[in-house]
CSV table of C-alpha atoms and ligand atoms in Angstrom, one decimal:
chain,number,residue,atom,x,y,z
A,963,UNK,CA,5.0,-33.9,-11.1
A,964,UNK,CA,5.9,-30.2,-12.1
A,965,UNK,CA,8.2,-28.4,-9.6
A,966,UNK,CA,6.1,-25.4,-8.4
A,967,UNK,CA,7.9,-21.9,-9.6
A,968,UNK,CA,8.9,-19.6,-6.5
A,969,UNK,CA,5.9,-17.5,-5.5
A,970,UNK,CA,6.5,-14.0,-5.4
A,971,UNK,CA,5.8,-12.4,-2.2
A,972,UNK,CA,2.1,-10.8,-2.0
A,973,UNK,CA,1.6,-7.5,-0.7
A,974,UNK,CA,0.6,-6.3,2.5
A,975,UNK,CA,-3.0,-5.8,1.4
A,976,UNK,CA,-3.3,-9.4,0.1
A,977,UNK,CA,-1.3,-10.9,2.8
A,978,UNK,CA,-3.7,-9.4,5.4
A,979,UNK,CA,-6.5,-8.1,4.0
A,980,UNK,CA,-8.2,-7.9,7.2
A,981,UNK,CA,-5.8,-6.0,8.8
A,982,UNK,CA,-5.2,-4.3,6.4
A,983,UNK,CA,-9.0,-3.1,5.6
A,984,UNK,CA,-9.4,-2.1,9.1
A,985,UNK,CA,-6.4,0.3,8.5
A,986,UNK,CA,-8.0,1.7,5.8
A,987,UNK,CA,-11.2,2.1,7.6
A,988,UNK,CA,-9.3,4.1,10.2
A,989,UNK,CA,-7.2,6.4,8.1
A,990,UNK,CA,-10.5,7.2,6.0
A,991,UNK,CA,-11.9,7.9,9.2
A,992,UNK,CA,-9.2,10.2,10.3
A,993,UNK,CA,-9.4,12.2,7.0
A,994,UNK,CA,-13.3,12.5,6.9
A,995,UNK,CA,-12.9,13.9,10.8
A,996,UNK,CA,-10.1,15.7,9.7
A,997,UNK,CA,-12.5,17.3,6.3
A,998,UNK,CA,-15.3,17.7,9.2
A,999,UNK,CA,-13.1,19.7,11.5
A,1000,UNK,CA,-12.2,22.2,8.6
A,1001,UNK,CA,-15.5,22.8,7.3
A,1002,UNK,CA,-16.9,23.6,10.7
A,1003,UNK,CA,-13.7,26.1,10.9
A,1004,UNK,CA,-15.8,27.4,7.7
A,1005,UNK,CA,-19.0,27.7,9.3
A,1006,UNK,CA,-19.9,24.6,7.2
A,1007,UNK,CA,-21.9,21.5,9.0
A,1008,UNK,CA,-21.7,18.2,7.7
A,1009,UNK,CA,-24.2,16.2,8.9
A,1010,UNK,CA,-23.3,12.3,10.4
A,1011,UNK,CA,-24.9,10.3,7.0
A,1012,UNK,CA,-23.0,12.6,5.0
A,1013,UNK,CA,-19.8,12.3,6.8
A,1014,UNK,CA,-20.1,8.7,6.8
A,1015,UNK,CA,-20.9,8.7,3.1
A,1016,UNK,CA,-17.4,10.4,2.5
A,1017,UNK,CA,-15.7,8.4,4.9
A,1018,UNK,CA,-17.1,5.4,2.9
A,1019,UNK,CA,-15.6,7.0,-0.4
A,1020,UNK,CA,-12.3,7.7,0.6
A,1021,UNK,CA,-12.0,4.3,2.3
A,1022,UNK,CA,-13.2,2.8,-0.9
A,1023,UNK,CA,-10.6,4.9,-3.1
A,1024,UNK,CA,-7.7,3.8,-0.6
A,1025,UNK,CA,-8.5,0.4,-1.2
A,1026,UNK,CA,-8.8,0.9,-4.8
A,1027,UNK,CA,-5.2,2.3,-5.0
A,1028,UNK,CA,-3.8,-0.4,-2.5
A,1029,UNK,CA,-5.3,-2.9,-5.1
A,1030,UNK,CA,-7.5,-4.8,-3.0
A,1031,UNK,CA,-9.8,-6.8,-4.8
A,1032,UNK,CA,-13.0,-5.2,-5.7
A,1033,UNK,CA,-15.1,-6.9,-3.2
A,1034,UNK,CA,-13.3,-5.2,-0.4
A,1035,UNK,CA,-13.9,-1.0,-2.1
A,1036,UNK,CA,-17.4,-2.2,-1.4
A,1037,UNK,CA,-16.7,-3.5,1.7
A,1038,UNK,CA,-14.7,-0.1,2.5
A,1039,UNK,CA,-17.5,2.3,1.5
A,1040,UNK,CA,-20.1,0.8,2.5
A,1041,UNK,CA,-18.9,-0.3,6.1
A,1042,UNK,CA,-19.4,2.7,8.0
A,1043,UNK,CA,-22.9,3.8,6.5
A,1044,UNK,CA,-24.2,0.7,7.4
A,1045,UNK,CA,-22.9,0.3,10.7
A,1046,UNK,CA,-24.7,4.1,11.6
A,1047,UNK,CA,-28.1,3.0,9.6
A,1048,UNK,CA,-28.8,-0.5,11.3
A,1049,UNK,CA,-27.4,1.2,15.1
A,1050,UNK,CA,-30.2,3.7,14.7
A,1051,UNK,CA,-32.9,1.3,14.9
A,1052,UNK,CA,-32.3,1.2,18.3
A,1053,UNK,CA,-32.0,-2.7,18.7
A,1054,UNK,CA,-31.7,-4.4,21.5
A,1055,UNK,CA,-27.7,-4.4,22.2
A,1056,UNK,CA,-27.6,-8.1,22.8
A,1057,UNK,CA,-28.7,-9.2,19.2
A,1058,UNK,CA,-24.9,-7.6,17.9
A,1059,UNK,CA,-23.1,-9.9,20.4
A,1060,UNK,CA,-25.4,-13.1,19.0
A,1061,UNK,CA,-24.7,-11.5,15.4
A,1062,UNK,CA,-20.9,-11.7,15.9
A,1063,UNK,CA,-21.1,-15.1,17.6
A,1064,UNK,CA,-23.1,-16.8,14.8
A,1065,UNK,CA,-20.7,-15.0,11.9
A,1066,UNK,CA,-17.5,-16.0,14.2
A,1067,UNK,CA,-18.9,-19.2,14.8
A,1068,UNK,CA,-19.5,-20.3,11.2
A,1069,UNK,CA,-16.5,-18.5,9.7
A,1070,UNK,CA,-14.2,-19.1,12.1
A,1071,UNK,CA,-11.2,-19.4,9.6
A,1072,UNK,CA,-11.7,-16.7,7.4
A,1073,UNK,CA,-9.3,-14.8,9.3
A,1074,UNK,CA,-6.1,-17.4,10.2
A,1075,UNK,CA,-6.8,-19.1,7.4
A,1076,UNK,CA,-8.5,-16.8,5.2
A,1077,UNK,CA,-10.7,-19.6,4.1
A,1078,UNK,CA,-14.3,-18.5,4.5
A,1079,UNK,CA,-17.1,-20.6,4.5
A,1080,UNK,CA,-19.2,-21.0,1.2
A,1081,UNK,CA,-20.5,-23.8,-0.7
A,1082,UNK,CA,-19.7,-26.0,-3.9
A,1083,UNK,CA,-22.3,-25.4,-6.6
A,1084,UNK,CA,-25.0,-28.5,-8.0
A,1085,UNK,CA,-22.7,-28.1,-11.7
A,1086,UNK,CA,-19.8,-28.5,-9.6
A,1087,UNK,CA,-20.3,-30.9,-8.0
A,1088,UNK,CA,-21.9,-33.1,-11.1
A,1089,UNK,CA,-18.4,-32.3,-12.6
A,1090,UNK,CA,-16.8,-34.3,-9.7
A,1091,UNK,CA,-18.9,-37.1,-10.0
A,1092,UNK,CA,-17.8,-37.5,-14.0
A,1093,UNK,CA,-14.3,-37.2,-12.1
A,1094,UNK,CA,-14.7,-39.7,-9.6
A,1095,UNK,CA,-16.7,-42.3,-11.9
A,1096,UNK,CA,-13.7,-43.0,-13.2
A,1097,UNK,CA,-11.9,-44.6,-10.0
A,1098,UNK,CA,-12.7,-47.3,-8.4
A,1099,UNK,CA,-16.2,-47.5,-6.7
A,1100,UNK,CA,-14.1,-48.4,-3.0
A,1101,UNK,CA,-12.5,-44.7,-3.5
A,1102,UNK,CA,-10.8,-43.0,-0.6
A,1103,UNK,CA,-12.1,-39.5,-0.6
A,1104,UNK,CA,-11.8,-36.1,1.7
A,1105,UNK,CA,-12.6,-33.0,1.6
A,1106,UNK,CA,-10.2,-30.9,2.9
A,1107,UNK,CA,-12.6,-28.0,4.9
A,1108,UNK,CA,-16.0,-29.7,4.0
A,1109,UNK,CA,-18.2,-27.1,5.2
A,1110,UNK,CA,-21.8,-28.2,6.1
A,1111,UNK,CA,-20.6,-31.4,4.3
A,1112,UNK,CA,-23.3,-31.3,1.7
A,1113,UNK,CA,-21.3,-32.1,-1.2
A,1114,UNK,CA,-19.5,-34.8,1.2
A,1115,UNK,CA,-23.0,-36.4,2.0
A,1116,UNK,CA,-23.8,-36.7,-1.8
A,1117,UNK,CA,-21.2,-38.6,-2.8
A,1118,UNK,CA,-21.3,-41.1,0.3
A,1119,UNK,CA,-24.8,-41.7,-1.2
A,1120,UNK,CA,-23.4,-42.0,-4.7
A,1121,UNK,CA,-20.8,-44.5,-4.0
A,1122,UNK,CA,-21.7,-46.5,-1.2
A,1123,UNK,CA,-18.7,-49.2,-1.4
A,1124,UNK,CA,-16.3,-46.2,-0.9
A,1125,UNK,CA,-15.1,-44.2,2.2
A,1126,UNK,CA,-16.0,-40.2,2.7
A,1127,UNK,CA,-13.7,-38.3,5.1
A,1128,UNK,CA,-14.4,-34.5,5.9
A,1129,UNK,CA,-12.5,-32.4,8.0
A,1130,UNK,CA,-13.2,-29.2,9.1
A,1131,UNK,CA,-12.2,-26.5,12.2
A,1132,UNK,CA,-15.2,-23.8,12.2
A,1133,UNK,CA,-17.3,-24.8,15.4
A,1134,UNK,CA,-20.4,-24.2,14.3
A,1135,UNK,CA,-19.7,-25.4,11.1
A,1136,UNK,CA,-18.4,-29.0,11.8
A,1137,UNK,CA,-21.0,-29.6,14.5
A,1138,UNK,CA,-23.8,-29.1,11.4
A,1139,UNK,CA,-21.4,-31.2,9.1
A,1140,UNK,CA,-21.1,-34.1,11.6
A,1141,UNK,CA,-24.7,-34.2,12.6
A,1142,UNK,CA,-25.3,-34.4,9.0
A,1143,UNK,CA,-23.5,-37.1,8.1
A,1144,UNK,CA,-24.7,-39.1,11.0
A,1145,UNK,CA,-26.7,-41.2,9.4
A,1146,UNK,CA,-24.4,-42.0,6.6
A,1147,UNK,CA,-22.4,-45.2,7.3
A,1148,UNK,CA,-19.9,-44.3,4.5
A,1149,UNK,CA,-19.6,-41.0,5.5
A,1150,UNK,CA,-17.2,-39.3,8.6
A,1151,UNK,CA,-16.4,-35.8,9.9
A,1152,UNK,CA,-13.7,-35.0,11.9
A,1153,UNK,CA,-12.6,-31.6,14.4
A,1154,UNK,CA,-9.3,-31.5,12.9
A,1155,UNK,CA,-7.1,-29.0,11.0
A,1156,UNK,CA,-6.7,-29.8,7.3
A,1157,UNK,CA,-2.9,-29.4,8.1
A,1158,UNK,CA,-2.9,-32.0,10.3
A,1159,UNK,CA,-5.2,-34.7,8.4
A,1160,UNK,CA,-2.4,-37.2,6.3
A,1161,UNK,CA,-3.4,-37.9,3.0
A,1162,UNK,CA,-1.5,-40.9,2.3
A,1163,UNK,CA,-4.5,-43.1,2.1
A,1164,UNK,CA,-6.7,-41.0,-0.3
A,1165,UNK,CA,-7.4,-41.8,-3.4
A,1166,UNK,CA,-8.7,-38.2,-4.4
A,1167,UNK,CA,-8.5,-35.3,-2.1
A,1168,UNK,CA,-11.0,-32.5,-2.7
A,1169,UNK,CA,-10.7,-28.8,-1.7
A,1170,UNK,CA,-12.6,-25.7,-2.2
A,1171,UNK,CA,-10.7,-22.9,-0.1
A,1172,UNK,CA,-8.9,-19.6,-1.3
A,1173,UNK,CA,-5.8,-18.8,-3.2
A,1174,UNK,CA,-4.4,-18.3,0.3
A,1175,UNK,CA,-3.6,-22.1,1.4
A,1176,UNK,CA,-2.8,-23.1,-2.5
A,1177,UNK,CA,1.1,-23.1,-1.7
A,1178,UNK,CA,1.3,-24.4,1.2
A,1179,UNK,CA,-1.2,-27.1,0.1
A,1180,UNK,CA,0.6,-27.8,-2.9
A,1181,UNK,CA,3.8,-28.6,-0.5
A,1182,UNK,CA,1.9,-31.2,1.9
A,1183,UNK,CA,0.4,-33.0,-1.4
A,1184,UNK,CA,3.9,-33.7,-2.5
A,1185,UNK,CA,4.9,-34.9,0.6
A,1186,UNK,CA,1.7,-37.0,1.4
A,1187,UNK,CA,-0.1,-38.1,-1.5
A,1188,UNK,CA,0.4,-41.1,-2.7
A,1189,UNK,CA,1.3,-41.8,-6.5
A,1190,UNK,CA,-1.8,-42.0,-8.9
A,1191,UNK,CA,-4.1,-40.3,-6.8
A,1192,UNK,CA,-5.7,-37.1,-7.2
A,1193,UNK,CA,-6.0,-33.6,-5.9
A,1194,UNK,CA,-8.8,-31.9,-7.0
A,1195,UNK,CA,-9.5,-28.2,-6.7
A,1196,UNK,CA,-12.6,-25.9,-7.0
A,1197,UNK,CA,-11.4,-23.0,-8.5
A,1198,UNK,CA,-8.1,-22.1,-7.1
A,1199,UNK,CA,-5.0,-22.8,-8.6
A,1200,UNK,CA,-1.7,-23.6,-7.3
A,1201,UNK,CA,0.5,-20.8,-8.4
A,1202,UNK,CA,3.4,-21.7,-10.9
A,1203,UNK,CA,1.8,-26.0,-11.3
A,1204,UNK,CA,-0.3,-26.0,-14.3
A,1205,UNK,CA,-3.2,-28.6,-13.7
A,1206,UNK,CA,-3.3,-31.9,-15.2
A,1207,UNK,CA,-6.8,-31.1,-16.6
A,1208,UNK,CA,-9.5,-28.0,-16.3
A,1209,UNK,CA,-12.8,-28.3,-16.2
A,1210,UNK,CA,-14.8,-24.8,-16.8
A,1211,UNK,CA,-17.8,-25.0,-15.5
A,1212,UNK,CA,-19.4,-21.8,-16.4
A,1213,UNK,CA,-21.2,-20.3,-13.7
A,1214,UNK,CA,-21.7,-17.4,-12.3
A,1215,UNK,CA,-19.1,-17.5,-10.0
A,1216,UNK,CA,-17.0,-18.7,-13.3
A,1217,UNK,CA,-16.4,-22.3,-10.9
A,1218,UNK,CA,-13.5,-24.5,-12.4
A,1219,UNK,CA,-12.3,-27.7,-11.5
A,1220,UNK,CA,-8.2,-28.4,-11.5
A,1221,UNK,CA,-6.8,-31.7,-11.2
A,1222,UNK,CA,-3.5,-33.0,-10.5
A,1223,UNK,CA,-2.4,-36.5,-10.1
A,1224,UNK,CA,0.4,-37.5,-8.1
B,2430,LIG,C1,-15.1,-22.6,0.9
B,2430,LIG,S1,-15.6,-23.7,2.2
B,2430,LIG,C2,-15.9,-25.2,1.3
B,2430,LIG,C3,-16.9,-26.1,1.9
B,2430,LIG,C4,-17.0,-27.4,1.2
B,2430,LIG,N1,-15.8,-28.1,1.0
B,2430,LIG,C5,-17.7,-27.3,-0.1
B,2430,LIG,O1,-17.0,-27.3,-1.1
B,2430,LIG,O2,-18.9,-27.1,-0.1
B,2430,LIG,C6,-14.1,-23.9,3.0
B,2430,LIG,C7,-14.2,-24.5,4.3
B,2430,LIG,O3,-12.9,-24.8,4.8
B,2430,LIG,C8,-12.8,-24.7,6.2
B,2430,LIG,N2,-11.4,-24.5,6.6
B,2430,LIG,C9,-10.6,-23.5,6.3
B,2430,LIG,N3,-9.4,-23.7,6.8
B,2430,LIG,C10,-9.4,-24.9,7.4
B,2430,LIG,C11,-8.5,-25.7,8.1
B,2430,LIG,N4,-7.2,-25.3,8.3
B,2430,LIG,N5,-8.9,-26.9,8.6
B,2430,LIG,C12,-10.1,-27.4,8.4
B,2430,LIG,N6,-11.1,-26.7,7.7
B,2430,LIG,C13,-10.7,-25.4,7.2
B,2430,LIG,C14,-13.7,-23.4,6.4
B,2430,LIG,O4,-14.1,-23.3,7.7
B,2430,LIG,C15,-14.8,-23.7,5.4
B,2430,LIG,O5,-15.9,-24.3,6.0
């Protein structure tokens, strides 16, 4: 197996982009107050929309020159205008609480982890099969983070003689996965970390996360998995380990599979 080149350390920004976006927010904020403040001195009123339209700017051009990626200048300038537009229409305060519930509940790791929670594509996930065909039909599979376990479900019905693991740690999340896979005797989901899950009796591990748990990943799959079987990634590489084999799927989301065998 390739020894992984030393990664070099991300910047604030990409090491907490939460954080780090709520900073931004705040600053922008100060400065638009600050702008509001001075134009008043001038006789000059800028009404709330507007001001929230120019806080939105200046937070998006912040996170432009802190080189966040370009999903979060939306993010930024759109943030604030929003959040006055949908609190003027006078809703009923309880349905914000539910709201943040529902998002926490089903995306519970996108901010330890920074893994949130979306879905492998159809084309993907006809990709894996042409993967898997080729091991044995009693395969060892999990998906490290399965999500609602759709893709997981599939393949338990594609290969019945084999064994389907999922694990996954956002409530809301696993309870749909397990429910789900209920009825699948080849199929199991389990409340557990993908840190903690060992890997030494897989035959192909599957993962679809972020380029934030690549590293790390990278050192439990040379610690755990056993030789000749697979890791297999949608999308994200492991920085500095070439994969075995690429398989461009060409979506819109430009979707990729990478495979490394141990
Ligand atoms: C991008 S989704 C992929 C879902 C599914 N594997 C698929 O491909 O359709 C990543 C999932 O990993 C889960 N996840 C992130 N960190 C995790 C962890 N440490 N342990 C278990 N699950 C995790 C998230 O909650 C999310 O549901």
């Amino acid at each position: 197996m390739p020894i992984p080149h030393p990664d070099p350390s991300p910047p604030a920004s990409a090491r907490r982009p939460a954080l780090f976006g709520l900073l931004v927010q705040l600053v922008a904020l100060g400065a638009a107050l600050a702008l509001h403040r001075g134009l008043r001195l001038c006789g000059v009123a800028l009404p709330l929309p507007w001001l929230a339209v120019v806080q939105g700017l200046l937070a998006a051009a912040l996170s432009a020159g802190f080189r966040q990626s370009r999903w979060w200048w939306l993010i930024q300038a759109l943030f604030l205008p929003l959040l006055l537009a949908v609190n003027s229409l006078d809703l009923w305060a309880g349905w914000w609480l539910i709201a943040l519930l529902l998002v926490a509940l089903l995306h519970w790791n996108s901010f330890g982890e920074r893994v949130p929670l979306y879905l492998t594509g159809r084309r993907t996930e006809r990709a894996l099969f042409g993967v898997l065909d080729a091991l044995p039909n009693t395969l060892r599979f999990v998906d490290l983070g399965c999500g609602l376990a759709g893709t997981l479900r599939r393949l338990a019905r594609r290969y019945p003689d084999g064994q389907f693991v999922g694990v996954e740690t956002a409530p809301l999340v696993f309870l749909l996965a397990w429910l789900r896979c209920l009825g699948v005797r080849n199929c199991r989901v389990a409340y557990r970390s993908l840190w903690d899950e060992p890997l030494g009796d897989y035959d192909a591990v599957y993962c679809f996360l972020s380029p934030a748990p690549m590293p790390r990943l990278w050192e439990k799959v040379q610690k755990e998995l056993r030789p000749g079987a697979l890791l297999i990634s949608n999308t994200f590489e492991i920085p500095g380990v070439p994969a075995r084999q690429t398989i461009e799927l060409d979506d819109w989301r430009r979707s990729r599979l990478l495979i490394w065998r141990r």
